[in-house]
Amino acid sequence: HLIALLPLLSSMPALQVFVGAAVAVTCVAMVLRANRDRHEVPPPAPGSVGDAMVHLQGPAEVLSLLREMREQGRQQTDYLGRIAECMRVIRGETHNQTEILRSIDREQVRNYGHDRRE
């Protein structure tokens, strides 16, 4: 339907000028708003990635940072291993405690002849 309107619009140069002017005014308003908003943006937070990049002194500094990251990765792996071991111990203890509670429950049923939870 819009393509059918093209011959009609081509015969109206005043409408074309109006649409062109509206587009131009909108573009100028957007550029001015973007310029104003750029000045109102707060400065970047301290300690951001951009601040860290300013202090790089070259390849030696990059290698130093990579070594530090690798060491932190090793420490995290060690901590995760310790956490996993603690979880295994907790799971084992929980299983043992559950078995003790089950045996107590069975003993009560045997002594009293019914389940006390009812």
GROMACS .gro file of C-alpha atoms in nm:
model
  118
    1HIS     CA    1   0.000   0.000   0.000
    2LEU     CA    2   0.286   0.236   0.076
    3ILE     CA    3   0.442   0.183  -0.267
    4ALA     CA    4   0.115   0.289  -0.424
    5LEU     CA    5   0.150   0.623  -0.240
    6LEU     CA    6   0.489   0.705  -0.400
    7PRO     CA    7   0.346   0.859  -0.718
    8LEU     CA    8   0.106   1.064  -0.507
    9LEU     CA    9   0.386   1.185  -0.278
   10SER     CA   10   0.614   1.272  -0.569
   11SER     CA   11   0.354   1.517  -0.691
   12MET     CA   12   0.360   1.703  -0.354
   13PRO     CA   13   0.694   1.881  -0.315
   14ALA     CA   14   0.569   2.082  -0.017
   15LEU     CA   15   0.503   1.760   0.177
   16GLN     CA   16   0.851   1.633   0.086
   17VAL     CA   17   1.007   1.955   0.216
   18PHE     CA   18   0.804   1.932   0.537
   19VAL     CA   19   0.907   1.567   0.601
   20GLY     CA   20   1.272   1.648   0.523
   21ALA     CA   21   1.268   1.945   0.761
   22ALA     CA   22   1.106   1.736   1.036
   23VAL     CA   23   1.374   1.467   0.996
   24ALA     CA   24   1.652   1.729   1.002
   25VAL     CA   25   1.514   1.899   1.315
   26THR     CA   26   1.478   1.564   1.489
   27CYS     CA   27   1.838   1.470   1.404
   28VAL     CA   28   1.973   1.803   1.531
   29ALA     CA   29   1.769   1.769   1.853
   30MET     CA   30   1.906   1.419   1.908
   31VAL     CA   31   2.266   1.535   1.857
   32LEU     CA   32   2.219   1.826   2.099
   33ARG     CA   33   2.058   1.599   2.360
   34ALA     CA   34   2.340   1.345   2.328
   35ASN     CA   35   2.597   1.621   2.371
   36ARG     CA   36   2.418   1.751   2.682
   37ASP     CA   37   2.382   1.400   2.829
   38ARG     CA   38   2.751   1.329   2.772
   39HIS     CA   39   2.845   1.617   3.002
   40GLU     CA   40   2.606   1.494   3.274
   41VAL     CA   41   2.749   1.140   3.292
   42PRO     CA   42   2.924   1.071   3.624
   43PRO     CA   43   3.295   0.989   3.612
   44PRO     CA   44   3.390   0.621   3.601
   45ALA     CA   45   3.410   0.440   3.931
   46PRO     CA   46   3.758   0.417   4.083
   47GLY     CA   47   3.923   0.082   4.046
   48SER     CA   48   3.753   0.006   3.715
   49VAL     CA   49   3.922  -0.179   3.431
   50GLY     CA   50   4.001   0.150   3.260
   51ASP     CA   51   4.191   0.273   3.565
   52ALA     CA   52   4.394  -0.047   3.579
   53MET     CA   53   4.494  -0.016   3.215
   54VAL     CA   54   4.641   0.330   3.275
   55HIS     CA   55   4.900   0.185   3.511
   56LEU     CA   56   5.028  -0.086   3.280
   57GLN     CA   57   5.395  -0.026   3.214
   58GLY     CA   58   5.438  -0.273   2.929
   59PRO     CA   59   5.484  -0.647   2.878
   60ALA     CA   60   5.656  -0.696   3.216
   61GLU     CA   61   5.354  -0.557   3.397
   62VAL     CA   62   5.120  -0.774   3.191
   63LEU     CA   63   5.325  -1.084   3.277
   64SER     CA   64   5.320  -0.987   3.643
   65LEU     CA   65   4.941  -0.953   3.636
   66LEU     CA   66   4.905  -1.287   3.458
   67ARG     CA   67   5.123  -1.457   3.720
   68GLU     CA   68   4.915  -1.303   3.997
   69MET     CA   69   4.593  -1.420   3.830
   70ARG     CA   70   4.735  -1.771   3.791
   71GLU     CA   71   4.831  -1.779   4.160
   72GLN     CA   72   4.483  -1.663   4.258
   73GLY     CA   73   4.338  -1.937   4.039
   74ARG     CA   74   4.552  -2.195   4.217
   75GLN     CA   75   4.440  -2.065   4.555
   76GLN     CA   76   4.076  -2.081   4.448
   77THR     CA   77   4.124  -2.439   4.330
   78ASP     CA   78   4.278  -2.528   4.666
   79TYR     CA   79   3.991  -2.362   4.854
   80LEU     CA   80   3.734  -2.538   4.638
   81GLY     CA   81   3.906  -2.871   4.709
   82ARG     CA   82   3.889  -2.802   5.081
   83ILE     CA   83   3.523  -2.707   5.056
   84ALA     CA   84   3.448  -3.027   4.861
   85GLU     CA   85   3.624  -3.234   5.129
   86CYS     CA   86   3.425  -3.060   5.404
   87MET     CA   87   3.104  -3.131   5.213
   88ARG     CA   88   3.197  -3.500   5.185
   89VAL     CA   89   3.259  -3.515   5.560
   90ILE     CA   90   2.932  -3.336   5.633
   91ARG     CA   91   2.743  -3.570   5.400
   92GLY     CA   92   2.899  -3.873   5.576
   93GLU     CA   93   2.815  -3.736   5.920
   94THR     CA   94   2.461  -3.655   5.811
   95HIS     CA   95   2.422  -4.012   5.685
   96ASN     CA   96   2.553  -4.147   6.017
   97GLN     CA   97   2.319  -3.925   6.218
   98THR     CA   98   2.026  -4.028   5.999
   99GLU     CA   99   2.107  -4.394   6.058
  100ILE     CA  100   2.120  -4.333   6.434
  101LEU     CA  101   1.780  -4.159   6.425
  102ARG     CA  102   1.634  -4.444   6.219
  103SER     CA  103   1.763  -4.702   6.466
  104ILE     CA  104   1.613  -4.500   6.755
  105ASP     CA  105   1.282  -4.483   6.568
  106ARG     CA  106   1.288  -4.859   6.502
  107GLU     CA  107   1.366  -4.922   6.870
  108GLN     CA  108   1.074  -4.707   6.980
  109VAL     CA  109   0.838  -4.886   6.742
  110ARG     CA  110   0.962  -5.218   6.874
  111ASN     CA  111   0.920  -5.113   7.239
  112TYR     CA  112   0.590  -4.925   7.213
  113GLY     CA  113   0.434  -5.119   6.928
  114HIS     CA  114   0.346  -4.815   6.715
  115ASP     CA  115   0.506  -4.516   6.551
  116ARG     CA  116   0.512  -4.219   6.795
  117ARG     CA  117   0.502  -3.964   6.509
  118GLU     CA  118   0.137  -4.041   6.439
   0.00000   0.00000   0.00000
